[in-house]
Coordinates of C-alpha atoms in Angstrom, one line a residue:
Chain A
X1 CA 4.2 75.5 154.8
X2 CA 1.7 72.8 155.6
X3 CA 1.0 71.6 159.1
X4 CA 3.3 68.8 159.9
X5 CA 3.1 67.4 163.4
X6 CA 6.5 67.1 164.9
X7 CA 6.9 63.5 165.9
X8 CA 8.9 63.0 169.0
X9 CA 8.4 59.2 168.9
X10 CA 11.0 57.3 166.8
X11 CA 9.9 55.7 163.6
X12 CA 8.5 52.3 164.1
X13 CA 9.4 49.3 162.0
X14 CA 7.7 45.9 162.3
X15 CA 10.1 43.1 161.5
X16 CA 8.7 39.7 160.6
X17 CA 10.9 36.6 160.5
X18 CA 10.5 33.1 161.7
X19 CA 14.3 32.7 162.3
X20 CA 15.3 34.0 165.7
X21 CA 18.8 34.7 164.5
X22 CA 17.6 36.8 161.6
X23 CA 15.2 38.6 163.9
X24 CA 18.0 39.5 166.2
X25 CA 20.1 40.6 163.3
X26 CA 17.4 42.8 161.7
X27 CA 16.4 44.2 165.0
X28 CA 20.0 45.3 165.7
X29 CA 20.4 46.6 162.2
X30 CA 17.3 48.7 162.4
X31 CA 18.2 50.0 165.9
X32 CA 21.5 51.5 164.6
X33 CA 19.2 53.9 162.8
X34 CA 17.4 54.5 166.0
X35 CA 14.2 53.0 164.7
X36 CA 11.8 51.6 167.2
X37 CA 11.5 47.9 166.3
X38 CA 8.8 45.3 167.0
X39 CA 9.9 41.8 165.9
X40 CA 7.4 39.0 165.4
X41 CA 7.9 35.5 164.2
X42 CA 5.0 35.0 161.8
X43 CA 2.8 36.7 159.3
X44 CA -0.3 36.1 161.4
X45 CA 1.3 37.7 164.5
X46 CA 2.2 40.6 162.3
X47 CA -1.4 41.0 161.2
X48 CA -2.5 40.8 164.7
X49 CA -0.1 43.5 165.7
X50 CA -1.3 45.6 162.9
X51 CA -4.8 45.2 164.0
X52 CA -6.0 42.9 161.2
X53 CA -7.5 39.6 162.1
X54 CA -6.0 36.7 160.3
X55 CA -9.2 35.4 158.9
X56 CA -9.3 34.6 155.2
X57 CA -11.9 37.0 154.0
X58 CA -12.0 39.3 157.0
X59 CA -11.5 42.7 155.6
X60 CA -13.3 45.0 158.0
X61 CA -11.1 46.8 160.4
X62 CA -11.8 49.0 163.3
X63 CA -11.1 52.5 162.2
X64 CA -10.5 53.5 165.8
X65 CA -7.4 51.5 165.9
X66 CA -4.5 53.3 164.4
X67 CA -1.2 51.5 163.8
X68 CA 1.9 53.6 164.3
X69 CA 4.0 51.3 162.1
X70 CA 5.9 53.2 159.5
X71 CA 7.5 50.3 157.7
X72 CA 7.1 46.5 157.6
X73 CA 10.1 44.3 156.7
X74 CA 9.4 40.7 156.3
X75 CA 11.1 37.4 155.4
X76 CA 9.7 35.6 152.4
X77 CA 10.0 32.0 153.4
X78 CA 7.9 31.5 156.6
X79 CA 5.7 28.6 157.6
X80 CA 2.0 29.3 157.6
X81 CA 1.9 32.6 155.9
X82 CA 4.7 33.6 153.5
X83 CA 6.0 37.1 153.3
X84 CA 4.3 37.4 150.0
X85 CA 0.9 36.5 151.4
X86 CA 1.5 39.0 154.2
X87 CA 2.4 41.7 151.7
X88 CA -0.8 40.9 149.8
X89 CA -3.0 41.1 152.9
X90 CA -1.4 44.4 153.8
X91 CA -1.9 45.9 150.3
X92 CA -5.5 44.7 150.3
X93 CA -6.3 46.5 153.6
X94 CA -7.6 50.0 153.3
X95 CA -5.9 51.1 156.5
X96 CA -2.6 49.4 156.0
X97 CA -1.9 49.5 152.2
X98 CA 0.1 52.7 152.4
X99 CA 2.6 51.3 154.8
X100 CA 5.8 50.5 152.8
X101 CA 6.7 46.8 152.8
X102 CA 10.1 45.3 152.3
X103 CA 10.7 41.6 151.6
X104 CA 13.9 39.7 152.5
X105 CA 14.9 36.4 151.2
X106 CA 17.9 34.2 151.2
X107 CA 17.0 32.9 147.7
X108 CA 17.9 34.9 144.7
X109 CA 15.0 34.0 142.5
X110 CA 14.1 36.6 139.9
X111 CA 10.5 35.5 139.5
X112 CA 10.0 35.8 143.2
X113 CA 11.6 39.3 143.3
X114 CA 9.5 40.7 140.5
X115 CA 6.3 39.1 141.9
X116 CA 6.9 40.9 145.2
X117 CA 7.7 44.2 143.6
X118 CA 4.6 43.9 141.4
X119 CA 2.5 43.2 144.4
X120 CA 3.7 46.4 145.9
X121 CA 6.8 45.7 147.9
X122 CA 9.1 48.7 148.0
X123 CA 12.3 46.8 148.1
X124 CA 13.6 43.3 148.0
X125 CA 16.7 42.5 150.1
X126 CA 18.8 39.4 149.7
X127 CA 19.9 37.9 153.0
X128 CA 22.0 38.3 154.9
X129 CA 20.7 41.9 155.2
X130 CA 23.3 44.5 155.8
X131 CA 23.6 48.0 157.1
X132 CA 23.8 49.2 153.5
X133 CA 20.4 47.7 152.9
X134 CA 18.8 49.3 155.9
X135 CA 20.2 52.6 154.7
X136 CA 18.0 52.2 151.6
X137 CA 15.0 52.3 153.9
X138 CA 15.5 55.9 154.9
X139 CA 13.4 57.5 152.1
X140 CA 10.5 55.3 153.2
X141 CA 11.0 56.3 156.7
X142 CA 11.7 60.0 156.5
X143 CA 9.5 62.2 158.6
X144 CA 7.7 63.5 155.6
X145 CA 6.4 60.0 154.8
X146 CA 4.4 60.0 158.0
X147 CA 1.6 62.1 156.6
X148 CA -1.4 59.8 156.2
X149 CA -2.5 61.6 153.0
X150 CA 0.6 60.7 151.1
X151 CA 0.3 61.5 147.5
X152 CA 3.4 60.9 145.6
X153 CA 5.7 58.7 147.6
X154 CA 4.0 55.5 148.2
X155 CA 3.3 54.4 144.7
X156 CA 5.5 52.5 142.3
X157 CA 9.1 52.3 143.3
X158 CA 10.5 53.3 140.0
X159 CA 14.0 53.8 141.1
X160 CA 14.1 50.7 143.2
X161 CA 15.1 48.3 140.6
X162 CA 18.8 48.9 141.1
X163 CA 18.3 48.1 144.7
X164 CA 17.7 44.5 144.0
X165 CA 21.0 42.9 144.7
X166 CA 22.5 40.2 142.7
X167 CA 19.4 39.8 140.5
X168 CA 20.3 37.3 137.8
X169 CA 18.8 34.8 135.6
X170 CA 20.5 31.9 137.3
X171 CA 18.7 28.8 138.3
X172 CA 16.5 28.8 141.3
X173 CA 18.2 27.6 144.5
X174 CA 16.5 25.3 146.9
X175 CA 13.0 26.5 146.9
X176 CA 10.6 24.5 144.8
X177 CA 7.7 26.9 144.8
X178 CA 8.6 29.0 141.8
X179 CA 6.5 28.5 138.7
X180 CA 4.6 30.5 136.2
X181 CA 1.7 31.1 138.5
X182 CA 1.8 34.6 139.7
X183 CA 1.1 33.8 143.2
X184 CA 2.9 32.4 146.2
X185 CA 2.6 28.7 146.8
X186 CA 1.7 28.2 150.3
X187 CA 4.8 27.2 152.1
X188 CA 3.7 24.4 154.2
X189 CA 7.2 23.3 154.9
X190 CA 8.7 24.2 158.2
X191 CA 10.9 27.0 156.8
Chain B
X1 CA 52.7 43.1 178.4
X2 CA 50.2 40.3 178.9
X3 CA 47.5 42.3 177.2
X4 CA 49.6 42.8 174.1
X5 CA 50.1 39.1 173.9
X6 CA 46.4 38.4 174.3
X7 CA 45.6 41.1 171.7
X8 CA 48.0 39.5 169.2
X9 CA 46.6 36.1 169.9
X10 CA 43.0 37.2 169.3
X11 CA 44.0 39.0 166.2
X12 CA 45.8 35.9 164.9
X13 CA 42.9 33.6 165.8
X14 CA 40.4 35.9 164.1
X15 CA 42.5 36.3 161.0
X16 CA 43.0 32.5 160.6
X17 CA 39.3 31.9 160.9
X18 CA 38.8 34.1 157.9
X19 CA 41.9 32.9 156.0
X20 CA 40.9 29.3 156.5
X21 CA 37.4 30.0 155.2
X22 CA 35.5 29.3 158.4
X23 CA 34.1 32.8 158.4
X24 CA 33.2 35.3 155.7
X25 CA 32.4 39.0 155.4
X26 CA 29.1 38.6 157.2
X27 CA 30.9 38.0 160.5
X28 CA 32.6 41.3 160.1
X29 CA 29.2 42.9 159.6
X30 CA 28.2 41.4 163.0
X31 CA 31.4 42.8 164.6
X32 CA 30.5 46.2 163.2
X33 CA 27.2 46.0 164.9
X34 CA 28.8 45.6 168.3
X35 CA 29.3 48.7 170.3
X36 CA 29.2 50.0 173.8
X37 CA 25.4 49.8 173.9
X38 CA 25.6 46.2 172.5
X39 CA 28.9 44.9 173.8
X40 CA 28.0 41.2 173.5
X41 CA 26.1 41.2 170.2
X42 CA 28.5 38.9 168.3
X43 CA 28.6 36.3 171.1
X44 CA 24.9 36.5 171.6
X45 CA 24.0 35.9 168.0
X46 CA 26.6 33.2 167.6
X47 CA 25.3 31.5 170.7
X48 CA 21.8 31.7 169.3
X49 CA 23.0 30.2 166.1
X50 CA 24.6 27.2 167.8
X51 CA 21.6 26.5 170.0
X52 CA 19.3 26.8 167.0
X53 CA 21.5 24.7 164.7
X54 CA 21.9 22.0 167.3
X55 CA 18.1 21.6 167.3
X56 CA 18.1 21.5 163.5
X57 CA 20.8 18.9 163.5
X58 CA 18.7 16.7 165.7
X59 CA 15.7 17.2 163.4
X60 CA 17.8 16.2 160.4
X61 CA 19.1 13.2 162.1
X62 CA 15.6 12.0 162.9
X63 CA 14.5 12.7 159.3
X64 CA 17.4 10.7 157.9
X65 CA 16.3 7.7 159.9
X66 CA 12.9 7.6 158.3
X67 CA 12.1 5.5 155.3
X68 CA 11.5 6.6 152.7
X69 CA 13.5 9.8 153.0
X70 CA 11.4 12.9 152.8
X71 CA 13.7 15.0 150.7
X72 CA 11.4 18.0 150.8
X73 CA 11.6 18.1 154.6
X74 CA 15.4 17.6 154.5
X75 CA 15.8 20.3 152.0
X76 CA 13.7 22.6 154.1
X77 CA 15.7 21.9 157.2
X78 CA 18.9 22.7 155.2
X79 CA 17.4 25.8 153.9
X80 CA 16.9 27.0 157.5
X81 CA 20.4 25.9 158.5
X82 CA 21.9 27.6 155.5
X83 CA 20.0 30.8 156.2
X84 CA 21.2 31.1 159.7
X85 CA 24.7 30.0 158.8
X86 CA 24.7 32.7 156.2
X87 CA 23.5 35.3 158.7
X88 CA 26.5 34.8 161.0
X89 CA 29.1 34.3 158.3
X90 CA 29.6 30.6 158.8
X91 CA 31.2 30.0 155.5
X92 CA 32.2 26.3 155.5
X93 CA 29.0 25.2 157.2
X94 CA 27.0 27.0 154.6
X95 CA 29.0 25.3 151.8
X96 CA 28.3 21.9 153.3
X97 CA 24.6 22.8 153.6
X98 CA 24.6 23.6 149.9
X99 CA 26.1 20.2 149.1
X100 CA 23.4 18.6 151.2
X101 CA 20.7 20.5 149.3
X102 CA 22.2 19.3 146.0
X103 CA 21.8 15.7 147.2
X104 CA 18.2 16.5 148.2
X105 CA 17.5 17.8 144.8
X106 CA 19.0 14.8 143.2
X107 CA 17.1 12.6 145.7
X108 CA 20.4 11.0 146.6
X109 CA 19.9 9.5 150.0
X110 CA 23.4 8.2 150.5
X111 CA 24.7 11.5 149.3
X112 CA 22.6 13.3 151.9
X113 CA 23.8 11.1 154.7
X114 CA 27.5 11.7 153.7
X115 CA 26.9 15.4 153.2
X116 CA 25.2 15.7 156.6
X117 CA 28.2 14.2 158.3
X118 CA 30.3 16.9 156.8
X119 CA 27.8 19.5 157.9
X120 CA 28.0 18.2 161.4
X121 CA 31.8 18.2 161.3
X122 CA 32.1 21.7 160.1
X123 CA 29.5 22.8 162.6
X124 CA 31.4 21.2 165.4
X125 CA 34.7 22.6 164.2
X126 CA 33.4 26.1 164.0
X127 CA 31.8 25.9 167.4
X128 CA 35.1 24.9 168.9
X129 CA 37.1 27.6 167.1
X130 CA 34.6 30.3 168.0
X131 CA 34.5 29.2 171.6
X132 CA 38.3 29.5 171.7
X133 CA 38.1 32.9 170.1
X134 CA 35.5 34.2 172.5
X135 CA 37.6 32.9 175.4
X136 CA 40.6 34.9 174.2
X137 CA 38.5 38.0 173.8
X138 CA 37.1 37.6 177.2
X139 CA 40.6 37.2 178.6
X140 CA 41.6 40.3 176.8
X141 CA 38.6 42.3 178.2
X142 CA 39.4 41.2 181.7
X143 CA 43.1 41.9 181.4
X144 CA 42.5 45.4 179.9
X145 CA 40.3 46.2 182.8
X146 CA 43.0 45.3 185.3
X147 CA 45.8 47.2 183.5

């Protein structure tokens, strides 16, 4: 048996959403599972909390600072930095890339969903998020996942496809940012 | 005796909100999240919704006064409105927001204005009905403490 530090502290989820209603909701949902929750209203605040400065090409990161965040759940449509951009920055960071990231969106856009999953998101939840969705987070938040030298559990989410709810090839709804470019268009609207 | 009457009344009020399509399943999800540790969760989140949406309504009204209409901005406001309506299960409000967004997509200014009137109407109706409902619940809670 390897040495596994018994963690007394609850698992910590960082929730990112510019809607205060959705923040309240996700916070309550997560707390039903006794997770410790930090909720912020923007991608840049999330990065700040995680210890990364939100400067375009700023990659260096103080190795003294350890984040205790076990999972990040973020809205997709946010002013300033989208959830996709936040995901990208996290995956590009040596110190943060192993933290599982989940994206939430009220829009059922297949291109968006696959783009996020390809970029490394573990799950994509359609809003409104429900308890049954939060239940799917448990494998990413089990105590075993807390080892920093995680070998097999934080790579491709092979069995995650069926977790994408309502994924269809229907027309896009509302958001005009979806095109063939494999990158998020900067959401400069106030969403 | 009075408590039974209040309980029946609250049940009836709640059921009609669902039957008449004002609320959908998401509202039930919110109710399920309410417990002893979070006894006012539903009311809190609904209150948050109404203060938030009132602000959005004002923004949309302002945007509808500008010429030419900025459909992108309007669509964006509706997207937010729809998102929060969806999160609390405000079914009719959400449906009217969808109509509005259709008009934005079609760049139909008059359509947007009409659709927005309906959004406001449904919003006001839901607010009234939920306020009544919460009043009944409050009465029930008070009465059950006394009995």
